[in-house]
PDB file of C-alpha atoms in Angstrom:
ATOM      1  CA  UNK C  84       0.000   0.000   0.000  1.00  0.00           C
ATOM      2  CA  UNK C  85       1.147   3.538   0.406  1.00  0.00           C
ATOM      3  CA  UNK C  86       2.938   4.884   2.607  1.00  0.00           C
ATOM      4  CA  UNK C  87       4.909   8.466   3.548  1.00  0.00           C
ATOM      5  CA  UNK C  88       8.107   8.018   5.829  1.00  0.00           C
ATOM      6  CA  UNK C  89       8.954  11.754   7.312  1.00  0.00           C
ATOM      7  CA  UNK C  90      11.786  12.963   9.393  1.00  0.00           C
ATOM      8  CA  UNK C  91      10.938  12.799  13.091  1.00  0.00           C
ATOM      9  CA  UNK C  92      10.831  15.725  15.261  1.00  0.00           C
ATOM     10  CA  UNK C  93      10.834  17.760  16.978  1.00  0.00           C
ATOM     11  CA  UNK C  94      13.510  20.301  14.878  1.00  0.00           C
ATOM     12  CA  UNK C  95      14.240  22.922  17.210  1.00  0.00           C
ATOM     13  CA  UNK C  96      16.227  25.724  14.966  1.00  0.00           C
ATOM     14  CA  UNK C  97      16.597  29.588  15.502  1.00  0.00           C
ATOM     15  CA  UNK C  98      15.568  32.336  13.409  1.00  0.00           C
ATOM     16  CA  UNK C  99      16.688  32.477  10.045  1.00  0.00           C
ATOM     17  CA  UNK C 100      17.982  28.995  10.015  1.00  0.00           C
ATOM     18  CA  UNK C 101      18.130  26.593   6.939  1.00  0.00           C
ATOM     19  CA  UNK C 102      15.568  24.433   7.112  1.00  0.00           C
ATOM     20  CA  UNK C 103      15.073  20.666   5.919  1.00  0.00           C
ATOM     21  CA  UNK C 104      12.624  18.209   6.678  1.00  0.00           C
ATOM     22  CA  UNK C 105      13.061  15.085   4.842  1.00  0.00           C
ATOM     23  CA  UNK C 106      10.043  12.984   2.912  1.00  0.00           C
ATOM     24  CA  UNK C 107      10.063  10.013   1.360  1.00  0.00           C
ATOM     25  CA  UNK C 108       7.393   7.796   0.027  1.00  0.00           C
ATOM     26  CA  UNK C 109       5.875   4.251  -1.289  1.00  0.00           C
ATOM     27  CA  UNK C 110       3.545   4.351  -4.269  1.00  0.00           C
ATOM     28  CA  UNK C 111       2.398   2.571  -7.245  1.00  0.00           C
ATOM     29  CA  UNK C 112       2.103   4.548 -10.400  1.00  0.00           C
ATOM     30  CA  UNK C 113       2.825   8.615 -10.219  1.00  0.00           C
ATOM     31  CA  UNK C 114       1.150   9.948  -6.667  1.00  0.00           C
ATOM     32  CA  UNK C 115       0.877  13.708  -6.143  1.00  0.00           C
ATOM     33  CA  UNK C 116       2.578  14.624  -3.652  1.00  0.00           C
ATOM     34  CA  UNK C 117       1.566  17.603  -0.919  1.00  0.00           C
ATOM     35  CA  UNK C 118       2.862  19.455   2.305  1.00  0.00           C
ATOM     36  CA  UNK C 119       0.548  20.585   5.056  1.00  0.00           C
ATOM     37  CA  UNK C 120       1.220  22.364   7.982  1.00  0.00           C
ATOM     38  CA  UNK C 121      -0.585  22.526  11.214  1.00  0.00           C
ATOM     39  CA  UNK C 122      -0.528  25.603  13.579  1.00  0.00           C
ATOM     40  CA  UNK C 123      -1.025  25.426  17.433  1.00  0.00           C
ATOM     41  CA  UNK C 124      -4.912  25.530  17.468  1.00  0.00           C
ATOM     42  CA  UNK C 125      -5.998  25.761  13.478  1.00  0.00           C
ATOM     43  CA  UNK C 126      -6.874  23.017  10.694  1.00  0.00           C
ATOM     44  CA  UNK C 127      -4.252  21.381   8.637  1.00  0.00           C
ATOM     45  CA  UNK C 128      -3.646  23.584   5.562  1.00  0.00           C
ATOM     46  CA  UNK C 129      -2.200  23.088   2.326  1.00  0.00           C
ATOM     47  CA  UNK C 130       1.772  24.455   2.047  1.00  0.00           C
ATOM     48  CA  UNK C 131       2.605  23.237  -1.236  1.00  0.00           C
ATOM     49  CA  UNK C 132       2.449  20.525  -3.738  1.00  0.00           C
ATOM     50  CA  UNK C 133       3.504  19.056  -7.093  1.00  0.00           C
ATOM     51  CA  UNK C 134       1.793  16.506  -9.319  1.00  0.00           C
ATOM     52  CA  UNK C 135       4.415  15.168 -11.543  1.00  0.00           C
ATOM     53  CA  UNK C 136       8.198  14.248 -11.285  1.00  0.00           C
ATOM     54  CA  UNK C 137      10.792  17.316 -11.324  1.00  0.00           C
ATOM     55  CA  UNK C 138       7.565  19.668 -10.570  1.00  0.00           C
ATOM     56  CA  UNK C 139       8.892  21.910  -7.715  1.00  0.00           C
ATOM     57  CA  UNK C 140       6.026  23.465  -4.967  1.00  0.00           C
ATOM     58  CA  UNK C 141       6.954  26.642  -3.835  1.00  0.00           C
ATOM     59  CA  UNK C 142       4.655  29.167  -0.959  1.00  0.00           C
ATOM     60  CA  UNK C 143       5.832  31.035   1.966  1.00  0.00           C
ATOM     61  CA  UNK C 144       9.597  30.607   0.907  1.00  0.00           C
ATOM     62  CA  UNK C 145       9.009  27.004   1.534  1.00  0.00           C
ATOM     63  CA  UNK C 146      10.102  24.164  -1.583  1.00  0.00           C
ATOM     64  CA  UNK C 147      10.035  21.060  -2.227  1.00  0.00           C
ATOM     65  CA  UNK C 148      11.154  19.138  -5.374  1.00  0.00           C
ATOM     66  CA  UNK C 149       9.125  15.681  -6.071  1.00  0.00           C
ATOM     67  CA  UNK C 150      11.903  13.580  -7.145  1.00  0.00           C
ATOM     68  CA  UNK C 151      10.762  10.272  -8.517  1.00  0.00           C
ATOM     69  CA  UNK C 152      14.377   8.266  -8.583  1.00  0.00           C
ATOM     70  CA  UNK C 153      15.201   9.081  -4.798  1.00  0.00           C
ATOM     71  CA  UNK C 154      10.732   9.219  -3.889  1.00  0.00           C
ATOM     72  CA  UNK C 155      11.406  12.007  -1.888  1.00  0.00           C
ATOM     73  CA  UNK C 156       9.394  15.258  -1.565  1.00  0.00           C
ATOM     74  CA  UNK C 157      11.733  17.217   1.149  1.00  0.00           C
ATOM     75  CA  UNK C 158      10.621  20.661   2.410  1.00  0.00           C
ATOM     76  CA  UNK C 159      13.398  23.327   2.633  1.00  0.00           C
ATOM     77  CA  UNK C 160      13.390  26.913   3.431  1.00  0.00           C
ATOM     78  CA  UNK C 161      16.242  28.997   3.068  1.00  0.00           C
ATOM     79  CA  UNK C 162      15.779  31.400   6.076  1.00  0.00           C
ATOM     80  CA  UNK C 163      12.592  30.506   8.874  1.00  0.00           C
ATOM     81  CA  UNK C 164      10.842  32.767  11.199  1.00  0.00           C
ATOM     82  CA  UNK C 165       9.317  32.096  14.994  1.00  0.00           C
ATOM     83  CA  UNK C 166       6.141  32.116  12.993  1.00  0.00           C
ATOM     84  CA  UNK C 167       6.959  28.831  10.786  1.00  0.00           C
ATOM     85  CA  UNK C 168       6.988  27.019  13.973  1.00  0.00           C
ATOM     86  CA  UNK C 169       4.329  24.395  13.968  1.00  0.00           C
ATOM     87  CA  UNK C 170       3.727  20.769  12.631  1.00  0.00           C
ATOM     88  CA  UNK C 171       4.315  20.066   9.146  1.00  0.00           C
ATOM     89  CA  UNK C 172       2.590  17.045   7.249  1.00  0.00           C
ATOM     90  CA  UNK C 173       3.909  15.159   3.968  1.00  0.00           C
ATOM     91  CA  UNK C 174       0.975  13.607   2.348  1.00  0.00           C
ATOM     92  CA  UNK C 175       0.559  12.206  -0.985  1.00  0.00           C
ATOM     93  CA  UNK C 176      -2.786  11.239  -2.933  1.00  0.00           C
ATOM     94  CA  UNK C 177      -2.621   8.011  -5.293  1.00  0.00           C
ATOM     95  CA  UNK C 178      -2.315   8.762  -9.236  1.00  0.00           C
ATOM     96  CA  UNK C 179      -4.760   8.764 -11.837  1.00  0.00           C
ATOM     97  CA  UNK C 180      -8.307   7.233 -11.195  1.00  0.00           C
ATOM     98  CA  UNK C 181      -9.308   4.843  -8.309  1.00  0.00           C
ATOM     99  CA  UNK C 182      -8.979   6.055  -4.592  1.00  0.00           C
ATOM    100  CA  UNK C 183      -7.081   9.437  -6.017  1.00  0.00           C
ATOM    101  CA  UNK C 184      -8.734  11.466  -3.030  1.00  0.00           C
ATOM    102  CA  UNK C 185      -7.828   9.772  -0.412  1.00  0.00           C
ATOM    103  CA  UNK C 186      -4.758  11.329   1.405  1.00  0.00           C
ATOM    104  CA  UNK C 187      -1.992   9.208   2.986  1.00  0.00           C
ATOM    105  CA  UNK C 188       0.270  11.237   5.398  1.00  0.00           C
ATOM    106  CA  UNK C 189       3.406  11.307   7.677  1.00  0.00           C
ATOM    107  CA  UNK C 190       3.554  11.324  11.453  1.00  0.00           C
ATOM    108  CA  UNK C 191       4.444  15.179  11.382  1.00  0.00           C
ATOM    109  CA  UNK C 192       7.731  16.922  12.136  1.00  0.00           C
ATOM    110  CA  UNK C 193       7.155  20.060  15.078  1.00  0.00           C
ATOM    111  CA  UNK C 194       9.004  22.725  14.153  1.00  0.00           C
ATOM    112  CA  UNK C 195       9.909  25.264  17.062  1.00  0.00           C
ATOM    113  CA  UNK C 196      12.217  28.187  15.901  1.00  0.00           C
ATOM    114  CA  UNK C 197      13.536  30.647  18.626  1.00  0.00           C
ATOM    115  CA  UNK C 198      14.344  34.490  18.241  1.00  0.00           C
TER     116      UNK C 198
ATOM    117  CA  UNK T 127     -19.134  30.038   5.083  1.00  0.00           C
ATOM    118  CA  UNK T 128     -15.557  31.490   4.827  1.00  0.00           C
ATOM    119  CA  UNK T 129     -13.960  27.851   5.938  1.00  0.00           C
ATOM    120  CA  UNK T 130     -15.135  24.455   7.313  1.00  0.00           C
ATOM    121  CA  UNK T 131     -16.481  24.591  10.579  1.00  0.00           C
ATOM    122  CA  UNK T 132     -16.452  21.474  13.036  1.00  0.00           C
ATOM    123  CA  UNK T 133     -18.601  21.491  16.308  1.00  0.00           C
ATOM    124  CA  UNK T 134     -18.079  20.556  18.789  1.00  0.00           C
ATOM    125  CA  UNK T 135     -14.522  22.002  19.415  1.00  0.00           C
ATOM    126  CA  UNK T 136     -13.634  19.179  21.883  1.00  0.00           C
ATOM    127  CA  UNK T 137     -15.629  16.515  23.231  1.00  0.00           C
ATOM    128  CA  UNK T 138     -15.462  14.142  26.206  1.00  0.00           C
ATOM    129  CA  UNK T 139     -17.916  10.735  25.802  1.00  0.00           C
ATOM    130  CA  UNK T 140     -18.418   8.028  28.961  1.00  0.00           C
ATOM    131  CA  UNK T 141     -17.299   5.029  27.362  1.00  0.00           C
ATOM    132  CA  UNK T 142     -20.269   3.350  26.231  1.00  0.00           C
ATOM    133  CA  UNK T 143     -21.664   6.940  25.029  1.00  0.00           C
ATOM    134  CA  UNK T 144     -22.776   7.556  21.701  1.00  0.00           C
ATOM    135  CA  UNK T 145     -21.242  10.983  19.980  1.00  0.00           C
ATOM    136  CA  UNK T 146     -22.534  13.153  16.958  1.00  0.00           C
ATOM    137  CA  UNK T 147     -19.534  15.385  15.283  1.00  0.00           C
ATOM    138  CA  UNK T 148     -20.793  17.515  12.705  1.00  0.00           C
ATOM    139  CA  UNK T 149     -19.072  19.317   9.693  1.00  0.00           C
ATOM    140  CA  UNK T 150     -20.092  22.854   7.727  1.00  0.00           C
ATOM    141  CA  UNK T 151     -18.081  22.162   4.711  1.00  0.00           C
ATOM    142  CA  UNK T 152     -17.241  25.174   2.324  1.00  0.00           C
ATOM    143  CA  UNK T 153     -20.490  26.145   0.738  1.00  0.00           C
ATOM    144  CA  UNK T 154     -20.287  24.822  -2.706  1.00  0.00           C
ATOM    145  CA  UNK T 155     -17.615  22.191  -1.974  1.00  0.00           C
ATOM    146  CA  UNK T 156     -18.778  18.539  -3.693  1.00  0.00           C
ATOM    147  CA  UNK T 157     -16.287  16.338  -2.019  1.00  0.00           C
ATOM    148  CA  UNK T 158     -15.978  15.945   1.604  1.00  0.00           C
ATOM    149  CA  UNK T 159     -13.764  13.823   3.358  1.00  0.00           C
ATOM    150  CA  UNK T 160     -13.165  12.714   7.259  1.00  0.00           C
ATOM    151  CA  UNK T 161      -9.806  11.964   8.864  1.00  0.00           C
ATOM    152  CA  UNK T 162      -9.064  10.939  12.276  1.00  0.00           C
ATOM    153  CA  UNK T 163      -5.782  11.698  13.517  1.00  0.00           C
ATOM    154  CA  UNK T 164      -4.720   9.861  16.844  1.00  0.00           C
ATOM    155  CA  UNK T 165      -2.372  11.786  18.787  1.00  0.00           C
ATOM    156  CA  UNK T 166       1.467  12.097  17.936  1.00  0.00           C
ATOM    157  CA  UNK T 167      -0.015  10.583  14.320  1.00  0.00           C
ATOM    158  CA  UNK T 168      -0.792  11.872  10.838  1.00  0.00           C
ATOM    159  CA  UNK T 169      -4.300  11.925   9.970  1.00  0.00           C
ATOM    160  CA  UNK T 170      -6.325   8.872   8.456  1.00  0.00           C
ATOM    161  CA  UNK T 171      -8.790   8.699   6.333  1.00  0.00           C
ATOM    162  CA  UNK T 172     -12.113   7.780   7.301  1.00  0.00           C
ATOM    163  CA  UNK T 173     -14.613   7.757   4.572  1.00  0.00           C
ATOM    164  CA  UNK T 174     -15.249  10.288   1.294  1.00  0.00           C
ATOM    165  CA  UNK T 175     -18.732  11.632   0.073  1.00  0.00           C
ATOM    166  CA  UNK T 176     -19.430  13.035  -3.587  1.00  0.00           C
ATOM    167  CA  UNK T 177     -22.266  15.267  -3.013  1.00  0.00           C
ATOM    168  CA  UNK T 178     -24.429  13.333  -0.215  1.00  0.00           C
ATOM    169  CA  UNK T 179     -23.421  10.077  -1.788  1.00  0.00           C
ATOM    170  CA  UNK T 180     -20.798   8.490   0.400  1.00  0.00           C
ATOM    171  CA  UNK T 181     -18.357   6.593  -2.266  1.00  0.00           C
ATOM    172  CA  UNK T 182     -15.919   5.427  -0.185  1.00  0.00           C
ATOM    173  CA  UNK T 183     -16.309   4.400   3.824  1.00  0.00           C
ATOM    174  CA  UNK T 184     -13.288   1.937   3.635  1.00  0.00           C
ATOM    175  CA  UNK T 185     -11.595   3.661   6.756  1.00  0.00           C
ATOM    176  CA  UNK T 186     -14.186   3.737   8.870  1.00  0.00           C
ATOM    177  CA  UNK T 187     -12.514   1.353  11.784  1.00  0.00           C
ATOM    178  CA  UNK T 188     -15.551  -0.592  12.931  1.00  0.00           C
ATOM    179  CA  UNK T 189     -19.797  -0.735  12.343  1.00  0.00           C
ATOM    180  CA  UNK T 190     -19.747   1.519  15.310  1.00  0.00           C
ATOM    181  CA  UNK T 191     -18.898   4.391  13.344  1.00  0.00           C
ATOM    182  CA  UNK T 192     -21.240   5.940  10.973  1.00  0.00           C
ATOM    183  CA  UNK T 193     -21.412   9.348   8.502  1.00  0.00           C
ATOM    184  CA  UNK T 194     -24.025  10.813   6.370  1.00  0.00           C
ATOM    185  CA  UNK T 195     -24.282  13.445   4.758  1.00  0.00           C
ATOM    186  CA  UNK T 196     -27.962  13.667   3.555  1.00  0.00           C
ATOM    187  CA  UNK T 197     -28.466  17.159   1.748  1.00  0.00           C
ATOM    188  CA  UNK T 198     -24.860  16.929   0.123  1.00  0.00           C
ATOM    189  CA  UNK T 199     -23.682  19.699   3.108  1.00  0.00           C
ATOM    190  CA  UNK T 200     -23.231  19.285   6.162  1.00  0.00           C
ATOM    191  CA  UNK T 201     -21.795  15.850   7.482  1.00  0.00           C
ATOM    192  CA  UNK T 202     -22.264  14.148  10.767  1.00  0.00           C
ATOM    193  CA  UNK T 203     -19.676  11.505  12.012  1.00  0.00           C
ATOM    194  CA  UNK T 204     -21.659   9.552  14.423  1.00  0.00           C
ATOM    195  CA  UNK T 205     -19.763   6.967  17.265  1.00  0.00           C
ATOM    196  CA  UNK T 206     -22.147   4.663  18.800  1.00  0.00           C
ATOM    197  CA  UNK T 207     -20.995   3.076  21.974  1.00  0.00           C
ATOM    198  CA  UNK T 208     -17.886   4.463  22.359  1.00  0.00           C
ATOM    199  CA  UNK T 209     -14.026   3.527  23.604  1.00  0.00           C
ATOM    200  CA  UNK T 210     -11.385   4.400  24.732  1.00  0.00           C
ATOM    201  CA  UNK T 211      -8.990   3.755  21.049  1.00  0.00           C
ATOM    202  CA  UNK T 212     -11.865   5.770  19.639  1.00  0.00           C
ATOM    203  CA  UNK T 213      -9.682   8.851  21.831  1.00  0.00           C
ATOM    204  CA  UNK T 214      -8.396  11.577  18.305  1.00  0.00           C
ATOM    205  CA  UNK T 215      -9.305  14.629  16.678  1.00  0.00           C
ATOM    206  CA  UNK T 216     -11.568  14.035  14.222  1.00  0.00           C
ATOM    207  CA  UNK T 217     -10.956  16.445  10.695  1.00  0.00           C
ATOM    208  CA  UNK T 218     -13.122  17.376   8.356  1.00  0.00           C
ATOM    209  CA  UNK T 219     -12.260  18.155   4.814  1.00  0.00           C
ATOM    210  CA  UNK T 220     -13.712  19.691   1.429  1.00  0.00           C
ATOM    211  CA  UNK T 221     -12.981  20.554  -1.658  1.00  0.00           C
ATOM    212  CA  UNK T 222     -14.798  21.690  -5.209  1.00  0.00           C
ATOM    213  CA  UNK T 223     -12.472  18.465  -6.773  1.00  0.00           C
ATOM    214  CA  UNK T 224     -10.553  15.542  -5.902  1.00  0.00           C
ATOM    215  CA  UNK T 225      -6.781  15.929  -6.334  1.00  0.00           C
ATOM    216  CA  UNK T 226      -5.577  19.375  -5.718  1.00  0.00           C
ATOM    217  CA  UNK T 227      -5.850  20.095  -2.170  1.00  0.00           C
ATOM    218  CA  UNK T 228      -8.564  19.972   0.350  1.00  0.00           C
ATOM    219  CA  UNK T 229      -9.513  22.613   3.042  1.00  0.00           C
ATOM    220  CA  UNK T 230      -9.527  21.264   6.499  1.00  0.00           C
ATOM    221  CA  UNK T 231     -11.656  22.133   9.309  1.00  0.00           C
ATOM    222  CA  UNK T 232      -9.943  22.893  12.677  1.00  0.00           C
ATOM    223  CA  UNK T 233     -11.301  19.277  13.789  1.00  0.00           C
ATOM    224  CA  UNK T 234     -12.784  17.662  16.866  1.00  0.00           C
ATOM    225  CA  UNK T 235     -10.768  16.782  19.896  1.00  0.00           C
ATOM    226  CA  UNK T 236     -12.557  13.518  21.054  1.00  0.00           C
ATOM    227  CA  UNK T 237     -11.905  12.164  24.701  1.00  0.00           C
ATOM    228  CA  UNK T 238     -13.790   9.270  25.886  1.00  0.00           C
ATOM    229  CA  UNK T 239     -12.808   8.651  29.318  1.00  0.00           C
TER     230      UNK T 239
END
């Protein structure tokens, strides 16, 4: 089945820090591929996310490249901000017809960053 | 409505209780999904209604759990006779398609003590 396999947290990192989280996946067939993020007290929403290999997501100063040789979808950010801390979700939805809506995700990474 | 709206905010159930959660999805919005996300987890899906057809219910973990969604809006998640593993927040979703990102409610904090 599928499955999404992201870095573990919590990432504790001051301000203006490079960021990485790491995502990798299992799928059959060509998934899109998402990042949510979850702050203290609000709804997941929707970061980013690409539908095809070599597609690169991009909002907030936050990217992420799907890369179909390595399965990975990691989220980067060249500089962060207190306000970036909170949980952030890979998810990916199944490829062309079928169960397409149906979200798998990862067990969250917490992001804290300090002044 | 501006976003999807979840009542109630958090909920604690006697074990044995039944619970209604119910979910104002984006006025307009065809698909809605639930998720349940246990703590410390990422959220999993539940079951997925086109309109107030509900296509899919192959998450739902047991026949104690139920949804409808009988004018194609708002959704209730019903939990008849409830446990202690039933314990999550319980998310709502919608969107106008499948595929390109859903709009999540701020969820359900279920405690059944």
């Amino acid at each position: 089945g599928n499955s999404v396999t992201q870095m573990e947290g919590p990432v504790t990192l001051s301000e203006e820090a490079f960021l990485t989280i790491n995502c990798t996946y299992t799928a059959t067939g060509y998934p899109s591929l998402f990042w949510y993020v979850q702050y203290p007290g609000e709804g997941l929403q929707l970061l980013l996310k690409a539908t095809k290999a070599d597609d690169k997501g991009s909002n907030k100063g936050f990217e992420a490249t799907y890369r179909k040789e390595t399965t990975s979808f990691h989220l980067e950010k060249g500089s962060v901000q207190v306000s970036d801390s909170a949980v952030y979700f890979c998810a990916l939805s199944p490829g062309g017809g079928g169960s397409n809506y149906k979200l798998t995700f990862g067990k969250g990474t917490l992001l804290t960053v300090n002044p | 409505g501006a976003g999807v709206s979840q009542s109630p905010r958090y909920k604690v159930a006697k074990r044995g209780q039944d619970v209604a959660l119910r979910c104002d999805p984006i006025s307009g919005h065809v698909s809605l999904f639930w998720y349940q996300q246990a703590l410390g987890q990422g959220p999993e899906f539940l079951t997925y209604f086109q309109n107030e057809a509900q296509l899919d219910k192959s998450g739902l973990p047991s026949d104690r759990f139920f949804a409808e969604r009988p004018e194609g809006s708002v959704s209730t998640l019903k939990i008849q006779r409830t446990q202690q593993e039933d314990s999550a927040v319980y998310l709502c979703a919608s969107s106008l398609a499948v595929g390109g990102g859903y709009t999540f409610g701020s969820g359900t904090r279920l405690t059944v003590v």
